[in-house]
mmCIF file of C-alpha atoms and ligand atoms in Angstrom:
data_model
loop_
_atom_site.group_PDB
_atom_site.id
_atom_site.type_symbol
_atom_site.label_atom_id
_atom_site.label_comp_id
_atom_site.label_asym_id
_atom_site.label_seq_id
_atom_site.Cartn_x
_atom_site.Cartn_y
_atom_site.Cartn_z
ATOM 1 C CA MET A 7 93.633 107.690 89.033
ATOM 2 C CA SER A 8 91.726 106.618 92.167
ATOM 3 C CA ALA A 9 90.663 109.268 94.703
ATOM 4 C CA ILE A 10 92.394 107.376 97.522
ATOM 5 C CA LEU A 11 94.847 109.429 99.616
ATOM 6 C CA PRO A 12 98.349 108.018 98.899
ATOM 7 C CA GLY A 13 100.484 106.970 101.838
ATOM 8 C CA VAL A 14 103.593 105.216 103.111
ATOM 9 C CA SER A 15 103.739 101.911 104.994
ATOM 10 C CA PRO A 16 107.389 101.615 106.074
ATOM 11 C CA SER A 17 108.902 98.130 106.067
ATOM 12 C CA MET A 18 109.676 97.487 109.756
ATOM 13 C CA MET A 19 112.033 94.630 108.897
ATOM 14 C CA CYS A 20 114.325 97.398 107.631
ATOM 15 C CA ALA A 21 114.121 99.497 110.807
ATOM 16 C CA ASP A 22 117.084 99.563 113.192
ATOM 17 C CA PRO A 23 116.393 96.723 115.655
ATOM 18 C CA LEU A 24 118.714 98.297 118.195
ATOM 19 C CA HIS A 25 116.851 101.644 118.056
ATOM 20 C CA LEU A 26 113.383 100.469 117.128
ATOM 21 C CA TYR A 27 111.580 102.809 119.552
ATOM 22 C CA ASP A 28 113.309 105.862 118.020
ATOM 23 C CA ASP A 29 112.427 104.689 114.516
ATOM 24 C CA VAL A 30 108.774 104.082 115.478
ATOM 25 C CA ILE A 31 108.458 107.608 116.914
ATOM 26 C CA ALA A 32 110.185 109.164 113.882
ATOM 27 C CA LEU A 33 107.954 107.244 111.467
ATOM 28 C CA GLU A 34 104.782 108.231 113.332
ATOM 29 C CA LYS A 35 105.946 111.870 113.383
ATOM 30 C CA GLY A 36 106.618 111.578 109.649
ATOM 31 C CA GLY A 37 102.936 110.741 109.049
ATOM 32 C CA VAL A 38 103.072 107.125 107.856
ATOM 33 C CA GLN A 39 99.660 105.506 107.290
ATOM 34 C CA PHE A 40 100.670 102.035 108.569
ATOM 35 C CA PHE A 41 103.661 100.080 109.872
ATOM 36 C CA HIS A 42 104.399 97.263 107.410
ATOM 37 C CA TYR A 43 105.326 94.032 109.186
ATOM 38 C CA ASP A 44 106.789 91.290 106.992
ATOM 39 C CA ILE A 45 106.015 87.909 108.544
ATOM 40 C CA MET A 46 108.074 85.090 107.018
ATOM 41 C CA ASP A 47 108.108 81.352 107.820
ATOM 42 C CA GLY A 48 111.194 80.098 105.972
ATOM 43 C CA ALA A 49 108.871 77.949 103.823
ATOM 44 C CA PHE A 50 106.746 80.267 101.687
ATOM 45 C CA VAL A 51 109.838 82.508 101.438
ATOM 46 C CA PRO A 52 113.420 81.448 102.337
ATOM 47 C CA ASN A 53 113.767 83.863 105.258
ATOM 48 C CA PHE A 54 112.570 84.647 108.794
ATOM 49 C CA THR A 55 111.801 88.163 110.035
ATOM 50 C CA LEU A 56 109.217 89.663 112.406
ATOM 51 C CA GLY A 57 106.555 88.151 114.655
ATOM 52 C CA PRO A 58 103.373 88.943 116.662
ATOM 53 C CA ASP A 59 105.283 89.930 119.825
ATOM 54 C CA LEU A 60 107.006 92.788 118.031
ATOM 55 C CA ILE A 61 103.669 94.112 116.771
ATOM 56 C CA LYS A 62 102.252 93.870 120.297
ATOM 57 C CA ALA A 63 105.211 95.858 121.663
ATOM 58 C CA VAL A 64 104.886 98.599 119.036
ATOM 59 C CA ARG A 65 101.147 98.891 119.690
ATOM 60 C CA LYS A 66 102.008 99.900 123.266
ATOM 61 C CA VAL A 67 103.799 103.065 122.070
ATOM 62 C CA SER A 68 102.069 103.955 118.806
ATOM 63 C CA LYS A 69 98.543 104.143 117.463
ATOM 64 C CA VAL A 70 99.705 103.675 113.842
ATOM 65 C CA PRO A 71 97.804 100.620 112.515
ATOM 66 C CA ALA A 72 99.502 97.407 111.447
ATOM 67 C CA ASP A 73 99.879 96.418 107.781
ATOM 68 C CA ILE A 74 100.677 92.723 108.235
ATOM 69 C CA HIS A 75 102.170 90.998 105.198
ATOM 70 C CA MET A 76 101.860 87.224 105.723
ATOM 71 C CA MET A 77 104.569 85.583 103.623
ATOM 72 C CA VAL A 78 103.720 82.212 105.171
ATOM 73 C CA GLN A 79 102.156 78.919 104.074
ATOM 74 C CA SER A 80 98.484 78.549 105.129
ATOM 75 C CA PRO A 81 98.215 81.990 106.781
ATOM 76 C CA GLU A 82 94.709 81.126 108.007
ATOM 77 C CA LYS A 83 96.321 78.907 110.655
ATOM 78 C CA HIS A 84 98.166 81.842 112.241
ATOM 79 C CA LEU A 85 95.862 84.889 112.055
ATOM 80 C CA HIS A 86 94.740 84.386 115.678
ATOM 81 C CA LEU A 87 98.277 85.136 116.901
ATOM 82 C CA PHE A 88 98.156 88.775 115.779
ATOM 83 C CA ASP A 89 95.434 90.327 117.963
ATOM 84 C CA LEU A 90 94.040 92.082 114.867
ATOM 85 C CA GLN A 91 92.376 95.460 115.394
ATOM 86 C CA LYS A 92 89.969 97.584 113.344
ATOM 87 C CA GLY A 93 92.089 99.700 110.981
ATOM 88 C CA ASP A 94 94.769 97.038 110.546
ATOM 89 C CA VAL A 95 95.233 95.428 107.144
ATOM 90 C CA VAL A 96 96.294 91.813 106.604
ATOM 91 C CA SER A 97 97.768 90.667 103.284
ATOM 92 C CA VAL A 98 97.759 86.980 102.445
ATOM 93 C CA HIS A 99 99.435 85.595 99.341
ATOM 94 C CA GLN A 100 97.126 84.051 96.748
ATOM 95 C CA GLU A 101 99.879 81.474 96.264
ATOM 96 C CA SER A 102 99.915 80.479 99.950
ATOM 97 C CA THR A 103 96.425 79.144 100.705
ATOM 98 C CA ILE A 104 93.949 76.681 99.175
ATOM 99 C CA HIS A 105 91.005 78.539 100.745
ATOM 100 C CA LEU A 106 91.587 82.170 99.759
ATOM 101 C CA GLN A 107 88.001 83.399 100.008
ATOM 102 C CA ARG A 108 87.499 81.775 103.417
ATOM 103 C CA THR A 109 90.760 83.313 104.667
ATOM 104 C CA LEU A 110 89.780 86.787 103.449
ATOM 105 C CA ALA A 111 86.391 86.434 105.165
ATOM 106 C CA ALA A 112 88.155 85.380 108.380
ATOM 107 C CA ILE A 113 90.312 88.528 108.217
ATOM 108 C CA LYS A 114 87.272 90.753 107.715
ATOM 109 C CA ASP A 115 85.505 89.046 110.640
ATOM 110 C CA THR A 116 88.225 90.437 112.927
ATOM 111 C CA GLY A 117 87.423 94.015 111.812
ATOM 112 C CA ALA A 118 90.708 94.311 109.903
ATOM 113 C CA LEU A 119 90.924 95.173 106.207
ATOM 114 C CA SER A 120 91.599 92.263 103.830
ATOM 115 C CA CYS A 121 94.265 92.201 101.129
ATOM 116 C CA VAL A 122 95.569 89.698 98.591
ATOM 117 C CA ALA A 123 99.285 89.776 97.774
ATOM 118 C CA LEU A 124 100.571 88.604 94.376
ATOM 119 C CA ASN A 125 104.133 87.579 93.561
ATOM 120 C CA PRO A 126 105.560 89.117 90.372
ATOM 121 C CA ALA A 127 104.801 86.003 88.289
ATOM 122 C CA THR A 128 101.221 85.544 89.542
ATOM 123 C CA PRO A 129 98.668 86.892 87.030
ATOM 124 C CA LEU A 130 95.953 89.403 88.017
ATOM 125 C CA CYS A 131 93.227 86.982 86.874
ATOM 126 C CA MET A 132 93.818 84.993 90.101
ATOM 127 C CA LEU A 133 91.910 87.806 91.838
ATOM 128 C CA GLU A 134 88.858 87.481 89.594
ATOM 129 C CA ASP A 135 86.550 85.768 92.064
ATOM 130 C CA VAL A 136 87.590 87.606 95.224
ATOM 131 C CA LEU A 137 87.347 91.247 94.096
ATOM 132 C CA ASP A 138 84.274 91.674 96.301
ATOM 133 C CA ASP A 139 86.141 90.243 99.325
ATOM 134 C CA ILE A 140 89.129 92.596 99.346
ATOM 135 C CA ASP A 141 89.947 96.133 100.474
ATOM 136 C CA MET A 142 93.436 96.165 98.918
ATOM 137 C CA VAL A 143 95.783 94.295 96.567
ATOM 138 C CA LEU A 144 99.486 94.099 97.392
ATOM 139 C CA ILE A 145 101.616 93.906 94.253
ATOM 140 C CA MET A 146 105.062 92.468 95.010
ATOM 141 C CA THR A 147 107.400 94.565 92.898
ATOM 142 C CA VAL A 148 110.311 92.314 93.890
ATOM 143 C CA ASN A 149 110.328 88.586 94.615
ATOM 144 C CA PRO A 150 109.399 88.313 98.304
ATOM 145 C CA GLY A 151 111.732 87.490 101.161
ATOM 146 C CA PHE A 152 114.527 90.000 101.281
ATOM 147 C CA ALA A 153 115.074 93.739 101.425
ATOM 148 C CA GLY A 154 117.500 95.441 99.065
ATOM 149 C CA GLN A 155 116.369 93.756 95.850
ATOM 150 C CA LYS A 156 115.782 95.367 92.449
ATOM 151 C CA LEU A 157 112.345 96.143 90.966
ATOM 152 C CA VAL A 158 110.915 93.550 88.559
ATOM 153 C CA PRO A 159 110.124 95.974 85.669
ATOM 154 C CA SER A 160 106.997 94.171 84.415
ATOM 155 C CA THR A 161 105.259 94.879 87.738
ATOM 156 C CA LEU A 162 104.767 98.550 86.814
ATOM 157 C CA ASN A 163 102.479 97.623 83.944
ATOM 158 C CA LYS A 164 100.831 95.085 86.249
ATOM 159 C CA ILE A 165 99.906 97.896 88.662
ATOM 160 C CA PHE A 166 98.545 99.941 85.725
ATOM 161 C CA ARG A 167 96.399 97.030 84.464
ATOM 162 C CA LEU A 168 95.142 96.317 87.957
ATOM 163 C CA ARG A 169 94.056 99.917 88.618
ATOM 164 C CA LYS A 170 92.252 100.017 85.256
ATOM 165 C CA TRP A 171 90.525 96.679 85.932
ATOM 166 C CA LEU A 172 89.453 97.672 89.452
ATOM 167 C CA ASP A 173 88.054 101.016 88.245
ATOM 168 C CA GLU A 174 86.237 99.397 85.321
ATOM 169 C CA THR A 175 84.584 96.770 87.540
ATOM 170 C CA GLY A 176 83.233 99.103 90.224
ATOM 171 C CA HIS A 177 86.096 98.472 92.692
ATOM 172 C CA GLU A 178 87.415 102.071 92.747
ATOM 173 C CA ASN A 179 87.869 101.924 96.523
ATOM 174 C CA VAL A 180 90.163 98.889 96.469
ATOM 175 C CA ARG A 181 93.675 100.140 97.246
ATOM 176 C CA ILE A 182 96.897 99.058 95.528
ATOM 177 C CA GLU A 183 100.016 98.616 97.647
ATOM 178 C CA ALA A 184 103.460 98.382 96.008
ATOM 179 C CA ASP A 185 105.988 96.348 97.972
ATOM 180 C CA GLY A 186 109.669 96.173 97.088
ATOM 181 C CA ASN A 187 112.423 98.537 95.932
ATOM 182 C CA VAL A 188 110.230 101.590 96.487
ATOM 183 C CA SER A 189 112.970 104.114 95.760
ATOM 184 C CA PHE A 190 112.190 107.805 95.178
ATOM 185 C CA GLU A 191 112.478 107.224 91.443
ATOM 186 C CA ASN A 192 110.439 104.001 91.407
ATOM 187 C CA ALA A 193 107.773 105.515 93.671
ATOM 188 C CA VAL A 194 107.013 108.137 91.022
ATOM 189 C CA LYS A 195 106.558 105.408 88.383
ATOM 190 C CA MET A 196 104.488 103.206 90.739
ATOM 191 C CA ARG A 197 102.232 106.157 91.618
ATOM 192 C CA ALA A 198 101.780 107.048 87.941
ATOM 193 C CA ALA A 199 100.824 103.410 87.294
ATOM 194 C CA GLY A 200 98.130 103.604 89.989
ATOM 195 C CA ALA A 201 99.598 102.452 93.312
ATOM 196 C CA ASP A 202 98.503 104.432 96.397
ATOM 197 C CA LEU A 203 100.276 102.737 99.309
ATOM 198 C CA PHE A 204 104.058 102.285 99.307
ATOM 199 C CA VAL A 205 106.081 99.816 101.337
ATOM 200 C CA ALA A 206 109.282 101.726 101.833
ATOM 201 C CA GLY A 207 112.350 99.997 103.213
ATOM 202 C CA THR A 208 116.038 100.362 102.503
ATOM 203 C CA SER A 209 115.355 101.995 99.113
ATOM 204 C CA ALA A 210 113.790 105.209 100.391
ATOM 205 C CA VAL A 211 113.212 105.494 104.149
ATOM 206 C CA PHE A 212 115.784 103.485 106.094
ATOM 207 C CA ARG A 213 118.842 104.932 104.412
ATOM 208 C CA ALA A 214 121.178 107.933 104.611
ATOM 209 C CA GLY A 215 119.369 111.220 105.165
ATOM 210 C CA GLY A 216 117.285 110.242 108.152
ATOM 211 C CA ILE A 217 113.715 108.965 108.425
ATOM 212 C CA GLY A 218 112.057 112.383 108.666
ATOM 213 C CA GLU A 219 113.782 113.887 105.642
ATOM 214 C CA ASN A 220 113.372 110.711 103.577
ATOM 215 C CA LEU A 221 109.640 110.551 104.349
ATOM 216 C CA LYS A 222 109.254 114.184 103.257
ATOM 217 C CA LYS A 223 111.035 113.403 99.960
ATOM 218 C CA LEU A 224 109.011 110.235 99.418
ATOM 219 C CA SER A 225 105.698 111.965 100.091
ATOM 220 C CA VAL A 226 106.477 114.407 97.254
ATOM 221 C CA CYS A 227 107.148 111.459 94.920
ATOM 222 C CA ILE A 228 103.772 109.809 95.626
ATOM 223 C CA GLN A 229 101.414 112.814 95.291
HETATM 224 C C1 DX5 B 306 110.399 92.184 100.561
HETATM 225 C C2 DX5 B 306 109.821 93.018 101.665
HETATM 226 C C3 DX5 B 306 109.774 94.529 101.581
HETATM 227 C C4 DX5 B 306 110.764 95.348 100.907
HETATM 228 C C5 DX5 B 306 111.893 95.920 101.758
HETATM 229 O O1 DX5 B 306 109.968 90.862 100.767
HETATM 230 O O2 DX5 B 306 108.446 92.658 101.740
HETATM 231 O O3 DX5 B 306 109.601 94.978 102.896
HETATM 232 O O4 DX5 B 306 111.349 94.752 99.823
HETATM 233 O O5 DX5 B 306 112.247 97.174 101.287
HETATM 234 P P1 DX5 B 306 113.322 97.501 100.121
HETATM 235 O O6 DX5 B 306 112.928 96.661 98.943
HETATM 236 O O7 DX5 B 306 113.171 98.986 99.879
HETATM 237 O O8 DX5 B 306 114.690 97.155 100.656
HETATM 238 ZN ZN1 ZN B 307 106.068 93.204 102.571
#
């Protein structure tokens, strides 16, 4: 198991848009490591969600860094819109760009951390020639685009194989983020498999019980 401190990156598309400020303050108080912003273009995934202006607004009231998940075609064309800061992380899908290595280098040039996201059906070997260019891998544990979906079971073993491969190839510091249906029960399994950052949406944080209490429960599950 990697020595990385596990953490939560709540899925802001699941926050209450009519009380977003309250949710941001509650999440920050609850000790989240990032705010996870799902950016969707209706082409790479059949949905639209958040945009750069929302991230800009949140940055005015919170120092929590941005974990920007680009579910868009050719993400390299849009990075400049996000005013990336040191400490942010940007995930681009391997399936979404012809020039993955160049895009990862462009992310790092901004001072942000670089991450490759893989859909459930995309094999780990697609990462083979960019392991030295990444700080994190985002494993989609559902098919991307919508909250409230069910875990794709095979992705647990995928996380396990990825952690083993990273540790065996001298990439112990590369983080693994699990994104999708991170329920209390699934978080335990994802952590045991080797994930260390958890995108929590309607399954664990934005649900009955309140953000503070749910974050406390989830943090126990991911130790
Ligand atoms: C899926 C999104 C996630 C997540 C939402 O495309 O990237 O943010 O699934 O949270 P859940 O799955 O818990 O509703
Ligand atoms: Zn996401």
